[in-house]
CSV table of C-alpha atoms and ligand atoms in Angstrom, one decimal:
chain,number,residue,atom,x,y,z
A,127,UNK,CA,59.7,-161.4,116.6
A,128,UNK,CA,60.2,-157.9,115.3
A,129,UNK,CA,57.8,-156.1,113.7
A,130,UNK,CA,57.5,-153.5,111.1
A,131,UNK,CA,54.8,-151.6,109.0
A,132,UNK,CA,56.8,-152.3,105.5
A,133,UNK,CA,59.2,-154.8,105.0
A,134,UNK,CA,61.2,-153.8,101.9
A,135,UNK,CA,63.2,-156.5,100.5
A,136,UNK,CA,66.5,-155.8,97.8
A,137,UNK,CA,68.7,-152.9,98.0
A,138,UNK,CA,69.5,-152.0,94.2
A,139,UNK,CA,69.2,-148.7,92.8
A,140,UNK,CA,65.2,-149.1,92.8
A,141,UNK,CA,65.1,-150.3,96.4
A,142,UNK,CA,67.1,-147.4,97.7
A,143,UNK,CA,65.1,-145.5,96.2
A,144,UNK,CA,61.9,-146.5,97.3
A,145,UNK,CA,64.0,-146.4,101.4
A,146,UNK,CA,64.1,-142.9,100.8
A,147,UNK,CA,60.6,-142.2,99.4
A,148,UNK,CA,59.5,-144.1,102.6
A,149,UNK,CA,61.8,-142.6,104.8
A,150,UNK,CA,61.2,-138.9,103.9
A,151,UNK,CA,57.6,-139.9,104.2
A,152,UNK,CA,58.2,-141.0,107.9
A,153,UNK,CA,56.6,-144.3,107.2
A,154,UNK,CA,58.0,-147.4,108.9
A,155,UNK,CA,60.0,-150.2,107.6
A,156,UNK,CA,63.0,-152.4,107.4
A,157,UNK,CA,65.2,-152.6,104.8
A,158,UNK,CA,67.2,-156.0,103.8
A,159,UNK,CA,69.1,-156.9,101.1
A,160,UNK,CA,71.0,-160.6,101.3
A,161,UNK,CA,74.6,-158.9,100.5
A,162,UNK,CA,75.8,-155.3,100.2
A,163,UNK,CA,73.7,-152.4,98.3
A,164,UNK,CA,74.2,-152.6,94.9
A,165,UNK,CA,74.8,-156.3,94.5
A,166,UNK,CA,73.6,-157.0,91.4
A,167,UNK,CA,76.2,-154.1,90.0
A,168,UNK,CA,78.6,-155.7,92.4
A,169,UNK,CA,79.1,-158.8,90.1
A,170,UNK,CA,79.1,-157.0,86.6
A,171,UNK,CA,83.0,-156.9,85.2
A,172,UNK,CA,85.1,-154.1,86.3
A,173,UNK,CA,84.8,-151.3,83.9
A,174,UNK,CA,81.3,-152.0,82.8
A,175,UNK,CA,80.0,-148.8,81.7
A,176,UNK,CA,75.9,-148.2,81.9
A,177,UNK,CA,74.1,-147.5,78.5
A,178,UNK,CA,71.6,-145.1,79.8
A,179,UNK,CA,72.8,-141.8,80.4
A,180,UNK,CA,73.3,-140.4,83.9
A,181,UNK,CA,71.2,-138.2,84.4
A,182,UNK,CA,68.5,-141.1,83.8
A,183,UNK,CA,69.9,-143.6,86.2
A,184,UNK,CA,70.1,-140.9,89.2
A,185,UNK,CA,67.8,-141.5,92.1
A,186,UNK,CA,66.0,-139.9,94.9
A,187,UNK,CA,66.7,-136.2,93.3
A,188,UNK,CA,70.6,-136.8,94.1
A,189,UNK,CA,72.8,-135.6,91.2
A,190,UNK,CA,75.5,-138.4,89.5
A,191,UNK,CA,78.3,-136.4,88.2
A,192,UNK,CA,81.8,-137.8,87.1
A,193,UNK,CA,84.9,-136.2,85.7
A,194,UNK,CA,84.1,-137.1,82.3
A,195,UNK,CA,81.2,-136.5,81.3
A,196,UNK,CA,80.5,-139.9,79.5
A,197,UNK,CA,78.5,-142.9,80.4
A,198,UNK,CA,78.8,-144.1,84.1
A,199,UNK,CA,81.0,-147.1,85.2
A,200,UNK,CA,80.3,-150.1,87.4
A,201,UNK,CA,82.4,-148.3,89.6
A,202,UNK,CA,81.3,-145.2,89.7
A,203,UNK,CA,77.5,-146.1,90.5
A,204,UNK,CA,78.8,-148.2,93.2
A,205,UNK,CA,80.1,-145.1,94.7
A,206,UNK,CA,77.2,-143.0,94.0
A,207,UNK,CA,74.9,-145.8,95.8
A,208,UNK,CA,77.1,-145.7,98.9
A,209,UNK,CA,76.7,-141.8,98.8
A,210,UNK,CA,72.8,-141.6,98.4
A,211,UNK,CA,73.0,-144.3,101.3
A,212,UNK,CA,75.1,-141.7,103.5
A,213,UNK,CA,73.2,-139.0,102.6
A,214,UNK,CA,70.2,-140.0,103.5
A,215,UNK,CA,71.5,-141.9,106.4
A,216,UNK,CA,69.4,-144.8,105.3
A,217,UNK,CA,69.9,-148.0,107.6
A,218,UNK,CA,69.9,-151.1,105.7
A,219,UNK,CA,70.3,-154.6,107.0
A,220,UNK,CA,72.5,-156.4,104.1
A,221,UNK,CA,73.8,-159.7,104.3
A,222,UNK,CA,70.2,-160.8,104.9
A,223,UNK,CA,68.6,-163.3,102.6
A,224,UNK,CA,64.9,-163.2,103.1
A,225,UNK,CA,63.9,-166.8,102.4
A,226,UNK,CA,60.7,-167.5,103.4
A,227,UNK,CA,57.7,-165.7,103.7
A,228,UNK,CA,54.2,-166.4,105.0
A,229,UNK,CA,51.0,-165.2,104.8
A,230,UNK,CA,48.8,-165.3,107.9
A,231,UNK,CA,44.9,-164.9,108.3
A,232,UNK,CA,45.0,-161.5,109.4
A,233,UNK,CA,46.5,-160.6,105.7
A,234,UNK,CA,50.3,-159.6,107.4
A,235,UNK,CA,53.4,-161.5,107.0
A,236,UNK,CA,56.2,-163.1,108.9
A,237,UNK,CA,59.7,-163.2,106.9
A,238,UNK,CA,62.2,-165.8,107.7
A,239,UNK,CA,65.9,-164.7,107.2
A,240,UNK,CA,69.2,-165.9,107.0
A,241,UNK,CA,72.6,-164.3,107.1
A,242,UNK,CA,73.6,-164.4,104.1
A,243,UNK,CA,77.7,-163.7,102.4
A,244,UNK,CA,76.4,-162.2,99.0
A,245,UNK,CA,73.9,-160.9,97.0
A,246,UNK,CA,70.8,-162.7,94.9
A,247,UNK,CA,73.2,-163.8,91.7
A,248,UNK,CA,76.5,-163.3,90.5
A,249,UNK,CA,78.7,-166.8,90.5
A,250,UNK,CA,78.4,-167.4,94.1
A,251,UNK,CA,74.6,-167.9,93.7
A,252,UNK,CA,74.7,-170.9,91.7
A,253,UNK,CA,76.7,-172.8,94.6
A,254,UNK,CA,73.6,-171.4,97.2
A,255,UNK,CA,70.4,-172.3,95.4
A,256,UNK,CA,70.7,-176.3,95.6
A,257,UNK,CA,68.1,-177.5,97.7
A,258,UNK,CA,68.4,-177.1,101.6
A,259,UNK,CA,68.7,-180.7,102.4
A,260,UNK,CA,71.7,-181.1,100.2
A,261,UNK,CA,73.4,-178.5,101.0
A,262,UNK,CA,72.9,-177.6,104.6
A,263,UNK,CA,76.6,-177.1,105.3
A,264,UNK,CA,76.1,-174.0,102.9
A,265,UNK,CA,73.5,-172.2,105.0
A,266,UNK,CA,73.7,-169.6,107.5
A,267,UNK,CA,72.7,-168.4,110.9
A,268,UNK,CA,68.6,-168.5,110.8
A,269,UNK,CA,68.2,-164.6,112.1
A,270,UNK,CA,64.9,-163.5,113.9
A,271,UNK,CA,61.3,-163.3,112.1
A,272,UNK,CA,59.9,-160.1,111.2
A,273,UNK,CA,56.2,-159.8,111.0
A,274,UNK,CA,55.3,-157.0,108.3
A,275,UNK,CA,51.9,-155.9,106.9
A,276,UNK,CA,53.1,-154.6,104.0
A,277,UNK,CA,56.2,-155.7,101.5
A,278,UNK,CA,57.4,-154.0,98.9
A,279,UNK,CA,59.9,-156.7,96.5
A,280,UNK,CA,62.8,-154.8,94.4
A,281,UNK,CA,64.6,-158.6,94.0
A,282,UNK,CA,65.9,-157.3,90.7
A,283,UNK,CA,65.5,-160.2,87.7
A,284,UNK,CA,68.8,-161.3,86.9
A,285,UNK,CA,69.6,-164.1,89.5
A,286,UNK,CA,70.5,-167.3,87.7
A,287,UNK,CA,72.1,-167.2,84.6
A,288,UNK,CA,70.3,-169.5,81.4
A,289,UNK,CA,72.2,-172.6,81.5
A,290,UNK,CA,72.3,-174.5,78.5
A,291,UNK,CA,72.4,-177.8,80.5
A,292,UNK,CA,74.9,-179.6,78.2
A,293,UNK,CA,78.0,-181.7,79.3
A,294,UNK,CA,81.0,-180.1,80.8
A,295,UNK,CA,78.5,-176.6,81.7
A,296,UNK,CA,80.1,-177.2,85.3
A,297,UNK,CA,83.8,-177.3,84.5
A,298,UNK,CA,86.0,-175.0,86.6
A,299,UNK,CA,86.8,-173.6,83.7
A,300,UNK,CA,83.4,-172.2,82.1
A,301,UNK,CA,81.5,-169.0,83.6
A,302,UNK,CA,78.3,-167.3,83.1
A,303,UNK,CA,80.3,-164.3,84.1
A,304,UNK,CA,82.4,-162.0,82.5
A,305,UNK,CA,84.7,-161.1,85.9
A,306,UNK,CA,88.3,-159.8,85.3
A,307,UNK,CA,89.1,-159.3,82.1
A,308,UNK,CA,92.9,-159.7,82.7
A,309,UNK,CA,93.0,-163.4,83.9
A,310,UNK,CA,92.0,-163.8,80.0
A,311,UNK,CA,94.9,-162.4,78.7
A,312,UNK,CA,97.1,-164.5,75.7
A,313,UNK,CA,94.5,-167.4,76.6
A,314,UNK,CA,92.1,-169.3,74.2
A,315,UNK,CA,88.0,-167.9,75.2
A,316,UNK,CA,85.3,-169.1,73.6
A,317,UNK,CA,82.4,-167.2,74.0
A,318,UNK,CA,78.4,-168.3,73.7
A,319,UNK,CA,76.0,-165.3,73.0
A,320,UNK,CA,74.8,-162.8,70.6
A,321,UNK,CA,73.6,-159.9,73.1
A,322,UNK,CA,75.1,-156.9,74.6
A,323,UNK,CA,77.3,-159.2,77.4
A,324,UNK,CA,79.0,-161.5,75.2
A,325,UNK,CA,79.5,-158.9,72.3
A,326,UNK,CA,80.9,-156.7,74.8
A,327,UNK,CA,82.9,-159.7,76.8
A,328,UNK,CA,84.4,-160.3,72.8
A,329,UNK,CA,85.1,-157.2,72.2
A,330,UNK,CA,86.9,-156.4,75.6
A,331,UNK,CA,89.1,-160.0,75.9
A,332,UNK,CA,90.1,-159.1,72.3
A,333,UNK,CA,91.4,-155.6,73.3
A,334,UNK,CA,92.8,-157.8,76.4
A,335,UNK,CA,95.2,-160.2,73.9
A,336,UNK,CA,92.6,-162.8,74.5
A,337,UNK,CA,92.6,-165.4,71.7
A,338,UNK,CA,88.3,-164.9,71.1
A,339,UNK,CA,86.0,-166.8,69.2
A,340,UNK,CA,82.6,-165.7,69.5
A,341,UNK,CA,79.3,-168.6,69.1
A,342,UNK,CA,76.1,-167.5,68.2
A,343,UNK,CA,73.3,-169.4,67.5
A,344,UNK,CA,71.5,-167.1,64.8
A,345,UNK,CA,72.4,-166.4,61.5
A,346,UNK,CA,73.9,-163.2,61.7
A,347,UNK,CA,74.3,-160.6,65.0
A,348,UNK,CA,71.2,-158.6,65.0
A,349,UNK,CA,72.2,-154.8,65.3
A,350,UNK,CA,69.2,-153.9,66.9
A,351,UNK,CA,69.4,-156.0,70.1
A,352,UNK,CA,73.2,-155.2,70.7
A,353,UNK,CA,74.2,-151.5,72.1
A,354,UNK,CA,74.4,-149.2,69.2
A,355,UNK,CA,78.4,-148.3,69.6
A,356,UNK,CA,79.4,-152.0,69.9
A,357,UNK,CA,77.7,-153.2,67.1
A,358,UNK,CA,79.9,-151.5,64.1
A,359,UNK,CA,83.5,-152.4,66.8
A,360,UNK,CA,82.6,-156.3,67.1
A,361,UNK,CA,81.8,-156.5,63.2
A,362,UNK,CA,84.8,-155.2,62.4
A,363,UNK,CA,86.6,-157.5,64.1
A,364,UNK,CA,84.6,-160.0,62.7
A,365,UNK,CA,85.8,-158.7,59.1
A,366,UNK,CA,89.5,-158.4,60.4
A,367,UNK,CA,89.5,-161.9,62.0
A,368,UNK,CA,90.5,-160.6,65.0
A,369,UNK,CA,87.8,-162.5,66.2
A,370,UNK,CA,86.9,-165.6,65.5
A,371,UNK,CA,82.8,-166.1,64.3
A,372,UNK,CA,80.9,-168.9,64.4
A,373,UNK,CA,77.1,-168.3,62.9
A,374,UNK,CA,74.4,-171.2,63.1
A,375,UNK,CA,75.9,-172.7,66.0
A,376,UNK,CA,75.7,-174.0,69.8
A,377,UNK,CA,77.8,-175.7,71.8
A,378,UNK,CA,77.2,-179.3,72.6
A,379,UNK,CA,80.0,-180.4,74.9
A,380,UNK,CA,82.8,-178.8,76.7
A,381,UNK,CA,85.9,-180.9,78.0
A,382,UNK,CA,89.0,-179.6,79.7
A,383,UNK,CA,90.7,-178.1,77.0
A,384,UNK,CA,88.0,-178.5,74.3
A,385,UNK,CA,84.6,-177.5,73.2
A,386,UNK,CA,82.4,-179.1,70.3
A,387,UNK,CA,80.2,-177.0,68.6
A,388,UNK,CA,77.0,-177.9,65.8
A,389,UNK,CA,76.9,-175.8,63.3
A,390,UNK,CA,73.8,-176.1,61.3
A,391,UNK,CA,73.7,-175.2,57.6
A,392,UNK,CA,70.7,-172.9,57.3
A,393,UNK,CA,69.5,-173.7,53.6
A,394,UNK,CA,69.7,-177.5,54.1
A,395,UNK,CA,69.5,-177.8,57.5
A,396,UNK,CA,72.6,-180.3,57.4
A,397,UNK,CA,75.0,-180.3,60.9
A,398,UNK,CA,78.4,-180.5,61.1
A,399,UNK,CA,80.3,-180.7,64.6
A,400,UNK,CA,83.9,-179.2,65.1
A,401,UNK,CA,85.9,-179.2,67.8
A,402,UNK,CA,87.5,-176.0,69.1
A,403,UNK,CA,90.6,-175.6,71.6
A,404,UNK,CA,89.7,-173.9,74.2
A,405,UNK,CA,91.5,-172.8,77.4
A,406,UNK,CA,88.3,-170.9,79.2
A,407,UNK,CA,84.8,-170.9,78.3
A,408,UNK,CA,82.3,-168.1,78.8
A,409,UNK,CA,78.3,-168.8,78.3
A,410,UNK,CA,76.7,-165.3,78.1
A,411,UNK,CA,73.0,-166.0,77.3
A,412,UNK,CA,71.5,-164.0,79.3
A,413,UNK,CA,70.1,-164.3,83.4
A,414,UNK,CA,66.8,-165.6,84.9
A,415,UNK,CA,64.7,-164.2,87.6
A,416,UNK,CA,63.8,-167.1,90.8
A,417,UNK,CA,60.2,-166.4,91.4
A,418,UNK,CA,60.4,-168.7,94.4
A,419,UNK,CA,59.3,-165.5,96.6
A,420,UNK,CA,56.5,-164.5,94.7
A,421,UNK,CA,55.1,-168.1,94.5
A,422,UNK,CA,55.4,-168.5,98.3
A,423,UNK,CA,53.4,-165.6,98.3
A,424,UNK,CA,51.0,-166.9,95.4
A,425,UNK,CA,51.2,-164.0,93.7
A,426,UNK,CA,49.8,-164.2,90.1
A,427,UNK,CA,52.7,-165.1,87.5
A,428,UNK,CA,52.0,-164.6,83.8
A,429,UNK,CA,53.6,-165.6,80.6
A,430,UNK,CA,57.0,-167.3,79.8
A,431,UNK,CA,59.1,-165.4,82.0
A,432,UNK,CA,56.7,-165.2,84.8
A,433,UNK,CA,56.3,-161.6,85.2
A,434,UNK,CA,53.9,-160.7,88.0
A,435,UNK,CA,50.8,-159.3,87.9
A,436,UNK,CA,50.1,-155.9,89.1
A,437,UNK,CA,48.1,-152.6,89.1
A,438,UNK,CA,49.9,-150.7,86.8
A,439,UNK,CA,48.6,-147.5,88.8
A,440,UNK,CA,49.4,-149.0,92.2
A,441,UNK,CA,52.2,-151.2,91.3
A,442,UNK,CA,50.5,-153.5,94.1
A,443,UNK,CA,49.8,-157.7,93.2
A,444,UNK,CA,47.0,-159.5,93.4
A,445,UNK,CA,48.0,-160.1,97.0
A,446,UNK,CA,47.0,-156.9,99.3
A,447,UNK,CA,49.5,-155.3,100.5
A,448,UNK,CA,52.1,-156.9,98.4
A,449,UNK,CA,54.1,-154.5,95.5
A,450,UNK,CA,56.7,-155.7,92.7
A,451,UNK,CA,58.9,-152.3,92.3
A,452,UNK,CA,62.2,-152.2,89.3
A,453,UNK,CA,63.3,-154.8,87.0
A,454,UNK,CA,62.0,-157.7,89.8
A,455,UNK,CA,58.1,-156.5,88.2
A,456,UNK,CA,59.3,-157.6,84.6
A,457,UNK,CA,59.4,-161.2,85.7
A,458,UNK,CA,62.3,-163.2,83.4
A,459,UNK,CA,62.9,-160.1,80.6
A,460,UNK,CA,62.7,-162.9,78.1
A,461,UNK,CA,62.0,-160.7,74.4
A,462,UNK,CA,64.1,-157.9,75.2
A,463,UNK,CA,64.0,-156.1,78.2
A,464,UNK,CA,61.3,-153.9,79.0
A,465,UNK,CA,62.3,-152.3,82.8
A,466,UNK,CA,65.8,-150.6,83.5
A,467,UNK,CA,66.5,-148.3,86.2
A,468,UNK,CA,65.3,-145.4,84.2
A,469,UNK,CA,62.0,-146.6,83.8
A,470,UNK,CA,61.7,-147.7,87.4
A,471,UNK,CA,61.7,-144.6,89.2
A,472,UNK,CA,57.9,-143.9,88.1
A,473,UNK,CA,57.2,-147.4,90.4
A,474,UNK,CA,58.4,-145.5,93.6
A,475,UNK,CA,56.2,-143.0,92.8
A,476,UNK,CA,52.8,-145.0,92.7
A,477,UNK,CA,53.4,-147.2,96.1
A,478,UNK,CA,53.8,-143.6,97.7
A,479,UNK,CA,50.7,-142.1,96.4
A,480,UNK,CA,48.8,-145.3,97.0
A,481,UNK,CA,50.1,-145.9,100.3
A,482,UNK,CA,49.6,-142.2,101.2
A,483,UNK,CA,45.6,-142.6,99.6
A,484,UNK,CA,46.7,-140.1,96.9
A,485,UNK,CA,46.3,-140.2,93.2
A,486,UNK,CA,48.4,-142.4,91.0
A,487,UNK,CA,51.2,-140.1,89.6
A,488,UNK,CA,50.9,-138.1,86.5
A,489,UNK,CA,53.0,-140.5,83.9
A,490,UNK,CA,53.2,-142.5,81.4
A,491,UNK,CA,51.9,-145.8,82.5
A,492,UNK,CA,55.6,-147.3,80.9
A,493,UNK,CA,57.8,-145.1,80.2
A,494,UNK,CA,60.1,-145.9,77.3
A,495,UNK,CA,64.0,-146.1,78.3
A,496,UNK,CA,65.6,-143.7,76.2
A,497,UNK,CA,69.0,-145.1,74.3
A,498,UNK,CA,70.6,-141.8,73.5
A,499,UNK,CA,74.3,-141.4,72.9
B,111,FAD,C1,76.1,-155.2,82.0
B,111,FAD,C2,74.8,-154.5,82.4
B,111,FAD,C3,74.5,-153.2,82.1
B,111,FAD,C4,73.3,-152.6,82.4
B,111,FAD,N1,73.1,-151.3,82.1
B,111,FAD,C5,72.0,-150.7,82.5
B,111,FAD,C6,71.7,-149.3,82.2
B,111,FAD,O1,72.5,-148.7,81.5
B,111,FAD,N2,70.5,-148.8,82.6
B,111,FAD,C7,69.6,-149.4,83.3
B,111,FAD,O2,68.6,-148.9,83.7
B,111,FAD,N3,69.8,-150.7,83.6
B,111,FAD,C8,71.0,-151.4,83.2
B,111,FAD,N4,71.2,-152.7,83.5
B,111,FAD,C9,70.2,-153.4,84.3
B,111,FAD,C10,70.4,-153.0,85.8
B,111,FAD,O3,71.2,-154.0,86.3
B,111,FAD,C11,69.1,-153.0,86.4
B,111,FAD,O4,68.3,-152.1,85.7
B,111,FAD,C12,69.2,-152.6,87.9
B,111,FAD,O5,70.1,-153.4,88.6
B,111,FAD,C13,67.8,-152.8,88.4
B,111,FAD,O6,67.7,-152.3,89.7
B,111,FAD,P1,66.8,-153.0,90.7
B,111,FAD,O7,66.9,-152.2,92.0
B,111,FAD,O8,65.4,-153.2,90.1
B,111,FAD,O9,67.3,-154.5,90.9
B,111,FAD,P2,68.8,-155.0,91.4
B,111,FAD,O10,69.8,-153.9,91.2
B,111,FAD,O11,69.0,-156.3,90.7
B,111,FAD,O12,68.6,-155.2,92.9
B,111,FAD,C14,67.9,-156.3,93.5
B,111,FAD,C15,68.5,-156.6,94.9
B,111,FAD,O13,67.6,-157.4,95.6
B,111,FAD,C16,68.3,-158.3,96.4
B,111,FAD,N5,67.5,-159.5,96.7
B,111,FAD,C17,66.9,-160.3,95.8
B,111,FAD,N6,66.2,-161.3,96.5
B,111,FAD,C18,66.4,-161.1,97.8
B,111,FAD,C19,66.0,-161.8,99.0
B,111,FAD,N7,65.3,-162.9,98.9
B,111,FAD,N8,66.4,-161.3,100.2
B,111,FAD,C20,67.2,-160.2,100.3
B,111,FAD,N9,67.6,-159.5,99.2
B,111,FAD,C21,67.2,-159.9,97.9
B,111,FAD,C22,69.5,-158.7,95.5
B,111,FAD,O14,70.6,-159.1,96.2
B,111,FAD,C23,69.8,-157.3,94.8
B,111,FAD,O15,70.8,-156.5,95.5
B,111,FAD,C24,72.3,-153.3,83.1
B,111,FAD,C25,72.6,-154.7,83.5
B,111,FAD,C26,73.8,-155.3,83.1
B,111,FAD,C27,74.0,-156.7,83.4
């Protein structure tokens, strides 16, 4: 068995952060992270550009620069991880999939892992979460216990994607991801969602010479829930039928080259279905977070999207010794989401001083991302 003071489990942006608070503090731990750093980035679409500004997304003091002075790319915070990661020579054991972890009577813990061949989400999570006995053919080497007696958890939020459980969801044809924009190119999409990803999926596979219609279950696109540049770009394609929209509507069965949609008529609530052609299907509603960790732990779960509870001065959970750090302490970001990177790094700073029996930081207990151009 190995052991270790802190086990710190998920190597995003918030993680790696918190690896070099710990480390510059000399404090011990272990770092894991069940595929490489920055997996949750990893699986967004090539070209995905951030909405916060860089200078808000940097971590550990370690300036983000590019060539062009705009928002950062996928790409480019990929490369910026791997950097703060060398420069910090920080060791981190990825393609490790903590999946079990215990409690004993002494208030420690003992972590079972697993090799692992990819992050928590992204398409190839959906094929690994089935339960164990159906699937053991899918799991991997069992890798030594580690006893910690403290963790800190930055397991990120967006691990499953919503499914709409309706027939023809597991087609080989339909996605909860965006991926390559190319493969779309002169074919027939049809796209589910009214938020940032499928507005901006839309908008980009329309650019592409992708045949788009867009599905949304509202009324109309609300402005304020969809990045302030897209918004005025998908309504005029809207307006120019570049796009195909369909308002009032979900989808109720997808076949091979088909998909049905309801369309409800919001004044006398009467449905019609019609039946679109459709050569790929993308459902874009949004991702869910697998509390499965913190319930093994029985950490304290509130509210719809089972957001953990926590000292908001400590950042620790009702369990001692236990702290929620980045988006994976917002639970499910059901309304809206309320934790980014940029409002994260504040987190770091309170296991630090509460581990290190100072005060809690001088800060605003949550921070409020700022959207600026
Ligand atoms: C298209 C898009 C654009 C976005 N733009 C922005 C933006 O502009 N600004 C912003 O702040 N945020 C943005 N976000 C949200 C951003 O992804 C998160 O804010 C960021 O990833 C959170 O960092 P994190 O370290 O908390 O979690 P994550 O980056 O999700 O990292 C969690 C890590 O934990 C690992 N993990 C989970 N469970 C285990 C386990 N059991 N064992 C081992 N490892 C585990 C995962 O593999 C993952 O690598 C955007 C998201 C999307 C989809």
């Amino acid at each position: 068995m190995r052991t270790t003071e802190i086990a710190l489990i998920g190597a995003g942006p918030i993680g790696i952060e918190m690896a070099v608070a710990l480390k510059s503090a000399g404090i011990d731990y272990l770092h894991l992270e069940a595929g490489n750093i920055g997996s949750t980035m990893q699986w967004w679409a090539p070209g995905t550009v951030f909405f916060s500004s860089s200078d808000r997304i940097e971590i550990a003091s370690l300036p983000l620069q590019n060539e062009h002075q705009g928002k950062t790319s996928r790409e480019e915070y990929l490369s910026y991880l791997r950097t703060v990661v060398l420069h910090y020579k920080l060791e981190i054991e990825t393609f490790t999939r903590v999946t079990e972890i215990s409690r004993q009577t002494d208030g420690s813990f003992i972590l079972q892992c697993r090799r692992s061949n990819h992050g928590v989400g992204g398409p190839e999570e959906l094929t690994c979460n089935h339960p164990v006995e159906d699937h053991k053919e899918l799991l991997h080497e069992l890798l030594e216990p580690i006893a910690a007696k403290k963790l800190v958890l930055a397991i990120g939020d967006m691990h499953l994607p919503r499914m709409l459980n309706i027939p023809g969801e597991n087609l080989p044809h339909v996605s909860h991801y965006l991926g390559e924009p190319h493969q779309f190119f002169a074919k027939r999409v049809f796209i589910v969602g009214g938020k940032n990803s499928a507005i901006e999926a839309a908008i980009r596979l329309a650019r592409t010479g992708a045949h788009v219609t867009l599905c949304y279950r509202g009324n109309e696109l609300d402005s304020k829930r969809i990045k302030f540049w897209l918004y005025p770009e998908i309504m005029s394609l809207i307006r120019k039928q570049k796009i195909s929209f369909y308002n009032n509507a979900t989808p109720v069965h997808i076949e091979s080259s088909s998909t049905t949609i309801r369309q409800i008529d919001p004044s006398t609530k009467e449905t019609a279905d019609l039946k679109i052609d459709t050569d790929f299907v993308l459902l874009l509603t949004g991702y869910t977070q697998n509390p499965e960790i913190y319930r093994q732990l029985g950490i304290s779960l509130s509210g719809e999207g089972n957001k953990p509870d926590f000292n908001p001065q400590t950042m620790e959970t009702n369990i001692p010794g236990v702290y929620v750090i980045g988006t994976g302490s917002a639970g499910t970001q059901t309304a809206g989401s309320t934790e980014f990177i940029e409002t994260s790094h504040v987190h770091v700073e309170r296991i630090m001083a509460h581990l290190q029996g100072k005060n809690p930081p001088v800060a605003k207990l949550n921070p409020v991302p700022e959207r600026e151009i």
